[in-house]
PDB file of C-alpha atoms and ligand atoms in Angstrom:
ATOM      1  CA  MET A   1      55.888  30.047  81.510  1.00  0.00           C
ATOM      2  CA  THR A   2      57.953  27.219  80.642  1.00  0.00           C
ATOM      3  CA  ASN A   3      59.789  24.986  82.711  1.00  0.00           C
ATOM      4  CA  ASN A   4      61.960  23.117  79.918  1.00  0.00           C
ATOM      5  CA  ASN A   5      65.240  23.766  81.735  1.00  0.00           C
ATOM      6  CA  MET A   6      64.495  21.863  84.762  1.00  0.00           C
ATOM      7  CA  TYR A   7      66.888  19.401  86.458  1.00  0.00           C
ATOM      8  CA  PHE A   8      66.371  15.635  86.393  1.00  0.00           C
ATOM      9  CA  VAL A   9      68.951  13.862  88.478  1.00  0.00           C
ATOM     10  CA  ALA A  10      68.867   9.992  88.216  1.00  0.00           C
ATOM     11  CA  ASN A  11      70.266   8.495  91.501  1.00  0.00           C
ATOM     12  CA  TRP A  12      70.825   5.084  90.637  1.00  0.00           C
ATOM     13  CA  LYS A  13      72.122   4.362  94.473  1.00  0.00           C
ATOM     14  CA  MET A  14      73.567   0.890  94.696  1.00  0.00           C
ATOM     15  CA  PHE A  15      72.130  -0.437  91.529  1.00  0.00           C
ATOM     16  CA  GLY A  16      72.825  -1.087  88.024  1.00  0.00           C
ATOM     17  CA  ASN A  17      75.570  -3.047  86.169  1.00  0.00           C
ATOM     18  CA  LEU A  18      77.273  -2.545  82.676  1.00  0.00           C
ATOM     19  CA  ARG A  19      74.159  -3.628  80.954  1.00  0.00           C
ATOM     20  CA  SER A  20      72.161  -0.816  82.524  1.00  0.00           C
ATOM     21  CA  ILE A  21      74.097   1.733  80.465  1.00  0.00           C
ATOM     22  CA  LYS A  22      71.785   0.696  77.710  1.00  0.00           C
ATOM     23  CA  SER A  23      68.873   2.232  79.540  1.00  0.00           C
ATOM     24  CA  THR A  24      70.077   5.461  78.572  1.00  0.00           C
ATOM     25  CA  ASN A  25      69.623   5.092  74.925  1.00  0.00           C
ATOM     26  CA  ASN A  26      66.238   6.517  74.994  1.00  0.00           C
ATOM     27  CA  VAL A  27      66.817   9.131  77.229  1.00  0.00           C
ATOM     28  CA  LEU A  28      69.852  10.235  74.840  1.00  0.00           C
ATOM     29  CA  LYS A  29      67.264  10.179  72.080  1.00  0.00           C
ATOM     30  CA  LEU A  30      64.786  12.534  73.899  1.00  0.00           C
ATOM     31  CA  THR A  31      67.421  15.017  74.811  1.00  0.00           C
ATOM     32  CA  LYS A  32      67.885  15.628  70.891  1.00  0.00           C
ATOM     33  CA  SER A  33      64.555  16.576  70.374  1.00  0.00           C
ATOM     34  CA  LYS A  34      64.075  20.523  70.388  1.00  0.00           C
ATOM     35  CA  LYS A  35      61.505  20.524  72.935  1.00  0.00           C
ATOM     36  CA  PHE A  36      63.407  18.584  75.640  1.00  0.00           C
ATOM     37  CA  GLN A  37      66.976  20.384  74.687  1.00  0.00           C
ATOM     38  CA  LYS A  38      67.240  22.830  77.575  1.00  0.00           C
ATOM     39  CA  LEU A  39      66.652  19.924  80.180  1.00  0.00           C
ATOM     40  CA  ARG A  40      69.532  19.199  82.587  1.00  0.00           C
ATOM     41  CA  ILE A  41      69.808  15.480  82.825  1.00  0.00           C
ATOM     42  CA  ILE A  42      72.312  14.296  85.214  1.00  0.00           C
ATOM     43  CA  TYR A  43      72.924  10.477  85.758  1.00  0.00           C
ATOM     44  CA  CYS A  44      74.506   9.466  89.181  1.00  0.00           C
ATOM     45  CA  PRO A  45      75.477   5.925  89.012  1.00  0.00           C
ATOM     46  CA  PRO A  46      77.598   3.881  91.444  1.00  0.00           C
ATOM     47  CA  TYR A  47      81.213   4.692  91.091  1.00  0.00           C
ATOM     48  CA  THR A  48      81.778   1.359  89.056  1.00  0.00           C
ATOM     49  CA  LEU A  49      79.794   2.813  86.290  1.00  0.00           C
ATOM     50  CA  LEU A  50      80.915   6.280  86.107  1.00  0.00           C
ATOM     51  CA  ASP A  51      83.271   5.660  83.498  1.00  0.00           C
ATOM     52  CA  ALA A  52      81.191   3.681  81.198  1.00  0.00           C
ATOM     53  CA  LEU A  53      78.193   6.469  81.442  1.00  0.00           C
ATOM     54  CA  ILE A  54      80.659   9.156  80.861  1.00  0.00           C
ATOM     55  CA  LYS A  55      81.740   7.606  77.611  1.00  0.00           C
ATOM     56  CA  LYS A  56      78.315   6.768  76.591  1.00  0.00           C
ATOM     57  CA  THR A  57      77.080  10.361  76.983  1.00  0.00           C
ATOM     58  CA  LYS A  58      80.098  12.080  75.682  1.00  0.00           C
ATOM     59  CA  ASN A  59      79.059  14.929  73.289  1.00  0.00           C
ATOM     60  CA  SER A  60      75.381  14.782  74.404  1.00  0.00           C
ATOM     61  CA  LYS A  61      73.286  17.043  76.828  1.00  0.00           C
ATOM     62  CA  ILE A  62      73.440  14.477  79.625  1.00  0.00           C
ATOM     63  CA  SER A  63      75.795  15.189  82.593  1.00  0.00           C
ATOM     64  CA  VAL A  64      77.112  12.399  84.843  1.00  0.00           C
ATOM     65  CA  GLY A  65      77.863  12.681  88.497  1.00  0.00           C
ATOM     66  CA  ALA A  66      78.923  10.526  91.676  1.00  0.00           C
ATOM     67  CA  GLN A  67      76.945   9.891  94.740  1.00  0.00           C
ATOM     68  CA  ASN A  68      79.505  10.761  97.236  1.00  0.00           C
ATOM     69  CA  CYS A  69      83.288  11.275  98.075  1.00  0.00           C
ATOM     70  CA  HIS A  70      85.791  11.057 100.822  1.00  0.00           C
ATOM     71  CA  TYR A  71      85.874  14.183 102.745  1.00  0.00           C
ATOM     72  CA  LYS A  72      89.726  14.463 102.302  1.00  0.00           C
ATOM     73  CA  SER A  73      90.626  16.507  98.914  1.00  0.00           C
ATOM     74  CA  ASP A  74      94.229  14.921  98.947  1.00  0.00           C
ATOM     75  CA  TYR A  75      95.203  11.305  97.684  1.00  0.00           C
ATOM     76  CA  GLY A  76      96.139   9.129 100.624  1.00  0.00           C
ATOM     77  CA  ALA A  77      95.950   5.851 102.287  1.00  0.00           C
ATOM     78  CA  TYR A  78      92.139   5.583 102.607  1.00  0.00           C
ATOM     79  CA  THR A  79      91.346   2.042 101.467  1.00  0.00           C
ATOM     80  CA  GLY A  80      88.090   1.688  99.834  1.00  0.00           C
ATOM     81  CA  PHE A  81      87.515   5.357  99.114  1.00  0.00           C
ATOM     82  CA  VAL A  82      87.685   8.058  96.242  1.00  0.00           C
ATOM     83  CA  ASN A  83      88.147  11.790  96.548  1.00  0.00           C
ATOM     84  CA  ALA A  84      86.640  14.395  94.446  1.00  0.00           C
ATOM     85  CA  LYS A  85      89.552  14.987  92.348  1.00  0.00           C
ATOM     86  CA  MET A  86      89.314  11.356  91.156  1.00  0.00           C
ATOM     87  CA  ILE A  87      85.733  11.833  90.375  1.00  0.00           C
ATOM     88  CA  LYS A  88      86.410  15.112  88.407  1.00  0.00           C
ATOM     89  CA  ASN A  89      89.497  13.272  86.633  1.00  0.00           C
ATOM     90  CA  ILE A  90      87.458  10.734  84.986  1.00  0.00           C
ATOM     91  CA  GLY A  91      85.220  13.359  83.476  1.00  0.00           C
ATOM     92  CA  ALA A  92      82.193  13.567  85.956  1.00  0.00           C
ATOM     93  CA  ASN A  93      80.809  16.951  86.526  1.00  0.00           C
ATOM     94  CA  TYR A  94      78.221  16.725  89.473  1.00  0.00           C
ATOM     95  CA  ILE A  95      78.343  15.108  92.966  1.00  0.00           C
ATOM     96  CA  ILE A  96      75.332  14.348  95.225  1.00  0.00           C
ATOM     97  CA  LEU A  97      76.477  14.979  98.926  1.00  0.00           C
ATOM     98  CA  GLY A  98      74.560  14.706 101.930  1.00  0.00           C
ATOM     99  CA  HIS A  99      72.222  12.474 100.938  1.00  0.00           C
ATOM    100  CA  SER A 100      70.255  10.839 103.915  1.00  0.00           C
ATOM    101  CA  GLU A 101      71.711   7.324 102.786  1.00  0.00           C
ATOM    102  CA  ALA A 102      75.044   8.464 103.188  1.00  0.00           C
ATOM    103  CA  ARG A 103      74.256  10.214 106.457  1.00  0.00           C
ATOM    104  CA  ILE A 104      73.189   6.985 107.807  1.00  0.00           C
ATOM    105  CA  GLU A 105      76.368   5.746 106.998  1.00  0.00           C
ATOM    106  CA  GLY A 106      78.309   8.440 108.854  1.00  0.00           C
ATOM    107  CA  ASP A 107      78.335  11.552 107.130  1.00  0.00           C
ATOM    108  CA  ASP A 108      77.307  14.287 109.653  1.00  0.00           C
ATOM    109  CA  ASP A 109      76.779  17.988 108.662  1.00  0.00           C
ATOM    110  CA  LYS A 110      80.869  18.757 109.551  1.00  0.00           C
ATOM    111  CA  LYS A 111      81.892  15.993 107.288  1.00  0.00           C
ATOM    112  CA  ILE A 112      79.537  16.765 104.743  1.00  0.00           C
ATOM    113  CA  ASN A 113      80.939  20.487 104.716  1.00  0.00           C
ATOM    114  CA  PHE A 114      84.489  19.292 104.358  1.00  0.00           C
ATOM    115  CA  LYS A 115      83.077  17.152 101.331  1.00  0.00           C
ATOM    116  CA  ILE A 116      81.288  20.099  99.773  1.00  0.00           C
ATOM    117  CA  LYS A 117      84.657  22.154  99.766  1.00  0.00           C
ATOM    118  CA  SER A 118      86.679  19.516  98.345  1.00  0.00           C
ATOM    119  CA  ALA A 119      84.075  18.965  95.858  1.00  0.00           C
ATOM    120  CA  LEU A 120      83.935  22.636  94.879  1.00  0.00           C
ATOM    121  CA  ASP A 121      87.743  22.813  94.711  1.00  0.00           C
ATOM    122  CA  ALA A 122      87.768  19.888  92.206  1.00  0.00           C
ATOM    123  CA  LYS A 123      85.352  21.956  90.330  1.00  0.00           C
ATOM    124  CA  LEU A 124      82.645  19.712  90.679  1.00  0.00           C
ATOM    125  CA  LYS A 125      78.796  20.736  90.908  1.00  0.00           C
ATOM    126  CA  VAL A 126      77.381  19.961  94.236  1.00  0.00           C
ATOM    127  CA  ILE A 127      73.885  18.568  94.758  1.00  0.00           C
ATOM    128  CA  PHE A 128      73.726  19.151  98.289  1.00  0.00           C
ATOM    129  CA  CYS A 129      70.656  17.225  99.926  1.00  0.00           C
ATOM    130  CA  VAL A 130      69.107  18.413 103.232  1.00  0.00           C
ATOM    131  CA  GLY A 131      65.777  16.890 104.836  1.00  0.00           C
ATOM    132  CA  GLU A 132      64.189  15.805 108.112  1.00  0.00           C
ATOM    133  CA  SER A 133      63.550  12.210 109.284  1.00  0.00           C
ATOM    134  CA  LEU A 134      60.164  11.063 110.309  1.00  0.00           C
ATOM    135  CA  LYS A 135      61.134  11.673 114.003  1.00  0.00           C
ATOM    136  CA  ASN A 136      62.215  15.165 113.342  1.00  0.00           C
ATOM    137  CA  LYS A 137      58.947  16.078 111.650  1.00  0.00           C
ATOM    138  CA  ASN A 138      56.833  14.242 114.545  1.00  0.00           C
ATOM    139  CA  SER A 139      58.653  16.355 117.057  1.00  0.00           C
ATOM    140  CA  ASN A 140      58.301  19.296 115.157  1.00  0.00           C
ATOM    141  CA  LYS A 141      61.929  19.934 114.546  1.00  0.00           C
ATOM    142  CA  THR A 142      61.949  20.023 110.754  1.00  0.00           C
ATOM    143  CA  SER A 143      62.937  23.712 110.530  1.00  0.00           C
ATOM    144  CA  GLN A 144      65.572  23.337 113.148  1.00  0.00           C
ATOM    145  CA  VAL A 145      67.362  20.264 111.475  1.00  0.00           C
ATOM    146  CA  ILE A 146      67.325  22.024 108.077  1.00  0.00           C
ATOM    147  CA  LYS A 147      68.626  24.959 109.510  1.00  0.00           C
ATOM    148  CA  LYS A 148      71.478  22.999 111.195  1.00  0.00           C
ATOM    149  CA  GLN A 149      72.162  20.965 108.071  1.00  0.00           C
ATOM    150  CA  ILE A 150      72.542  24.171 105.587  1.00  0.00           C
ATOM    151  CA  ASN A 151      74.261  26.203 107.992  1.00  0.00           C
ATOM    152  CA  VAL A 152      76.942  23.697 108.988  1.00  0.00           C
ATOM    153  CA  GLY A 153      77.002  21.988 105.594  1.00  0.00           C
ATOM    154  CA  LEU A 154      77.691  25.385 103.787  1.00  0.00           C
ATOM    155  CA  LYS A 155      79.922  26.942 106.540  1.00  0.00           C
ATOM    156  CA  LYS A 156      82.952  28.949 105.308  1.00  0.00           C
ATOM    157  CA  ILE A 157      81.665  28.623 101.730  1.00  0.00           C
ATOM    158  CA  ASN A 158      81.485  31.820  99.875  1.00  0.00           C
ATOM    159  CA  ASN A 159      80.807  30.927  96.207  1.00  0.00           C
ATOM    160  CA  TYR A 160      77.350  29.015  95.661  1.00  0.00           C
ATOM    161  CA  LYS A 161      77.664  29.303  91.903  1.00  0.00           C
ATOM    162  CA  ASN A 162      78.215  25.456  91.604  1.00  0.00           C
ATOM    163  CA  ILE A 163      75.860  24.446  94.617  1.00  0.00           C
ATOM    164  CA  ILE A 164      72.450  23.055  94.048  1.00  0.00           C
ATOM    165  CA  VAL A 165      70.346  22.195  97.114  1.00  0.00           C
ATOM    166  CA  ALA A 166      67.689  19.401  97.199  1.00  0.00           C
ATOM    167  CA  TYR A 167      65.050  19.292  99.663  1.00  0.00           C
ATOM    168  CA  GLU A 168      64.684  15.363 100.427  1.00  0.00           C
ATOM    169  CA  PRO A 169      62.533  14.464 103.598  1.00  0.00           C
ATOM    170  CA  VAL A 170      63.883  11.283 104.768  1.00  0.00           C
ATOM    171  CA  TRP A 171      60.384   9.709 105.157  1.00  0.00           C
ATOM    172  CA  SER A 172      59.676  10.181 101.661  1.00  0.00           C
ATOM    173  CA  ILE A 173      62.566   8.526 100.251  1.00  0.00           C
ATOM    174  CA  GLY A 174      61.654   5.088  98.855  1.00  0.00           C
ATOM    175  CA  THR A 175      58.384   5.033 100.569  1.00  0.00           C
ATOM    176  CA  GLY A 176      55.808   6.153  98.109  1.00  0.00           C
ATOM    177  CA  ILE A 177      54.619   8.893 100.722  1.00  0.00           C
ATOM    178  CA  LEU A 178      54.830  12.615  99.416  1.00  0.00           C
ATOM    179  CA  PRO A 179      54.696  15.643 101.678  1.00  0.00           C
ATOM    180  CA  SER A 180      51.618  17.801 101.155  1.00  0.00           C
ATOM    181  CA  LYS A 181      51.834  20.856  98.855  1.00  0.00           C
ATOM    182  CA  ILE A 182      51.350  22.910 101.964  1.00  0.00           C
ATOM    183  CA  GLU A 183      54.315  21.262 103.710  1.00  0.00           C
ATOM    184  CA  LEU A 184      56.518  21.311 100.609  1.00  0.00           C
ATOM    185  CA  GLU A 185      56.055  25.002 100.186  1.00  0.00           C
ATOM    186  CA  LYS A 186      56.717  25.707 103.718  1.00  0.00           C
ATOM    187  CA  ASN A 187      59.937  23.771 103.763  1.00  0.00           C
ATOM    188  CA  ILE A 188      61.125  24.694 100.502  1.00  0.00           C
ATOM    189  CA  ASN A 189      60.356  28.388 101.307  1.00  0.00           C
ATOM    190  CA  PHE A 190      62.238  27.949 104.587  1.00  0.00           C
ATOM    191  CA  ILE A 191      65.305  26.634 102.740  1.00  0.00           C
ATOM    192  CA  ARG A 192      64.932  29.519 100.206  1.00  0.00           C
ATOM    193  CA  LYS A 193      65.176  32.125 102.966  1.00  0.00           C
ATOM    194  CA  LEU A 194      68.419  30.407 104.642  1.00  0.00           C
ATOM    195  CA  LEU A 195      69.905  30.657 101.280  1.00  0.00           C
ATOM    196  CA  ASN A 196      68.710  33.981 100.650  1.00  0.00           C
ATOM    197  CA  LYS A 197      70.540  35.069 103.693  1.00  0.00           C
ATOM    198  CA  LYS A 198      73.951  34.040 102.489  1.00  0.00           C
ATOM    199  CA  LYS A 199      75.948  36.129 100.193  1.00  0.00           C
ATOM    200  CA  ASN A 200      75.162  35.101  96.568  1.00  0.00           C
ATOM    201  CA  GLY A 201      72.649  32.522  97.884  1.00  0.00           C
ATOM    202  CA  LYS A 202      69.929  33.921  96.207  1.00  0.00           C
ATOM    203  CA  LYS A 203      70.700  32.183  92.651  1.00  0.00           C
ATOM    204  CA  VAL A 204      70.919  28.779  94.276  1.00  0.00           C
ATOM    205  CA  ILE A 205      68.294  26.536  92.987  1.00  0.00           C
ATOM    206  CA  ILE A 206      66.301  23.898  94.845  1.00  0.00           C
ATOM    207  CA  LEU A 207      65.373  20.662  93.715  1.00  0.00           C
ATOM    208  CA  TYR A 208      62.854  18.122  95.351  1.00  0.00           C
ATOM    209  CA  GLY A 209      63.575  14.365  95.994  1.00  0.00           C
ATOM    210  CA  GLY A 210      61.596  11.646  97.711  1.00  0.00           C
ATOM    211  CA  SER A 211      59.233   8.945  95.723  1.00  0.00           C
ATOM    212  CA  VAL A 212      59.092  11.043  92.526  1.00  0.00           C
ATOM    213  CA  ASN A 213      57.156   8.941  89.859  1.00  0.00           C
ATOM    214  CA  SER A 214      55.171   9.478  86.669  1.00  0.00           C
ATOM    215  CA  TYR A 215      51.731   9.786  88.800  1.00  0.00           C
ATOM    216  CA  ASN A 216      52.746  12.425  91.052  1.00  0.00           C
ATOM    217  CA  ILE A 217      55.405  14.703  88.780  1.00  0.00           C
ATOM    218  CA  LYS A 218      52.565  16.754  87.339  1.00  0.00           C
ATOM    219  CA  ASN A 219      51.413  17.997  90.685  1.00  0.00           C
ATOM    220  CA  LEU A 220      55.017  18.557  91.921  1.00  0.00           C
ATOM    221  CA  THR A 221      55.684  20.719  88.916  1.00  0.00           C
ATOM    222  CA  LYS A 222      53.033  22.806  89.953  1.00  0.00           C
ATOM    223  CA  ILE A 223      55.053  24.091  92.743  1.00  0.00           C
ATOM    224  CA  SER A 224      57.069  26.957  91.317  1.00  0.00           C
ATOM    225  CA  GLN A 225      59.712  26.824  93.920  1.00  0.00           C
ATOM    226  CA  ILE A 226      61.132  23.493  92.658  1.00  0.00           C
ATOM    227  CA  LYS A 227      63.367  23.620  89.771  1.00  0.00           C
ATOM    228  CA  GLY A 228      63.880  19.892  89.348  1.00  0.00           C
ATOM    229  CA  PHE A 229      63.904  16.476  90.836  1.00  0.00           C
ATOM    230  CA  ILE A 230      66.170  13.801  92.105  1.00  0.00           C
ATOM    231  CA  VAL A 231      64.611  10.567  91.291  1.00  0.00           C
ATOM    232  CA  GLY A 232      65.727   7.257  92.718  1.00  0.00           C
ATOM    233  CA  GLY A 233      63.778   4.158  91.984  1.00  0.00           C
ATOM    234  CA  ALA A 234      61.808   5.454  89.105  1.00  0.00           C
ATOM    235  CA  SER A 235      64.963   6.445  87.168  1.00  0.00           C
ATOM    236  CA  LEU A 236      66.247   2.710  86.980  1.00  0.00           C
ATOM    237  CA  LYS A 237      63.995   1.984  84.125  1.00  0.00           C
ATOM    238  CA  ALA A 238      64.420   4.283  81.268  1.00  0.00           C
ATOM    239  CA  LYS A 239      60.466   4.079  80.518  1.00  0.00           C
ATOM    240  CA  ASN A 240      59.740   5.461  83.938  1.00  0.00           C
ATOM    241  CA  PHE A 241      62.270   8.131  83.996  1.00  0.00           C
ATOM    242  CA  ILE A 242      61.159   9.484  80.562  1.00  0.00           C
ATOM    243  CA  ASP A 243      57.505   9.412  81.460  1.00  0.00           C
ATOM    244  CA  ILE A 244      58.598  11.582  84.479  1.00  0.00           C
ATOM    245  CA  ILE A 245      60.456  14.016  82.099  1.00  0.00           C
ATOM    246  CA  LYS A 246      57.596  14.370  79.372  1.00  0.00           C
ATOM    247  CA  LYS A 247      54.934  14.841  82.022  1.00  0.00           C
ATOM    248  CA  SER A 248      56.862  17.613  83.919  1.00  0.00           C
ATOM    249  CA  ILE A 249      57.389  19.600  80.638  1.00  0.00           C
ATOM    250  CA  ILE A 250      54.723  22.330  79.896  1.00  0.00           C
TER     251      ILE A 250
HETATM  252  P1  PGA B 301      63.330   7.698  95.573  1.00  0.00           P
HETATM  253  O1  PGA B 301      64.792   8.082  96.129  1.00  0.00           O
HETATM  254  O2  PGA B 301      62.920   8.399  94.385  1.00  0.00           O
HETATM  255  O3  PGA B 301      63.526   6.204  95.512  1.00  0.00           O
HETATM  256  O4  PGA B 301      62.568   7.860  96.635  1.00  0.00           O
HETATM  257  C1  PGA B 301      64.930   9.473  95.868  1.00  0.00           C
HETATM  258  C2  PGA B 301      66.553   9.797  96.275  1.00  0.00           C
HETATM  259  O5  PGA B 301      66.941   8.939  97.169  1.00  0.00           O
HETATM  260  O6  PGA B 301      67.356  10.604  96.044  1.00  0.00           O
END
């Protein structure tokens, strides 16, 4: 069994400037070696760095994605926003939607559903994040919350070819706290079952995100249902990101 076709999504959040682009040099080098060629590395920088990263990674194995978009697919008078078409137009291929940090800023399940539809229409691949808050977890509402996020978020979407789901427990993001193996398997299997019920949902792959680092990656890769990772904090320094990638390849 090999896992050299795993996904590694670098979520830079609201970090980085033009100088940060240089940090991709060694990652680019890594993707040229045979052992790592099948990896799917996706950089999701802030909007301001999309263009520079797209240029930098042109003709490489690295893809670039945005971290959000407006829910309207058309152009319009929405000061301060960017739509999915614009993101595709500059050459990005992916988009993160439903991230808990965007949910805090007002993205509810219904809005996320509009966003996913507009991103798919624009031919972007969607990394759709779901996950429970600490409050949900402590009141045994994890399954209920995830079910709603998935069913409303993917409502009236029939083609799942360009959808990846990421399980990101909110309480694990940026905290250094990870779910136990049992908890992770339980929640990911639950997501799997929900997806399998949907027409063409069986092929949707599931990623994990939340405090992934070079110390915990080995254990995380032992969970066969996880096909890749969203890495936030640890993706900002190339060395850390590369360590994670190298340690996850068997
Ligand atoms: P983290 O972030 O790795 O810093 O916990 C992950 C994410 O928010 O996607």
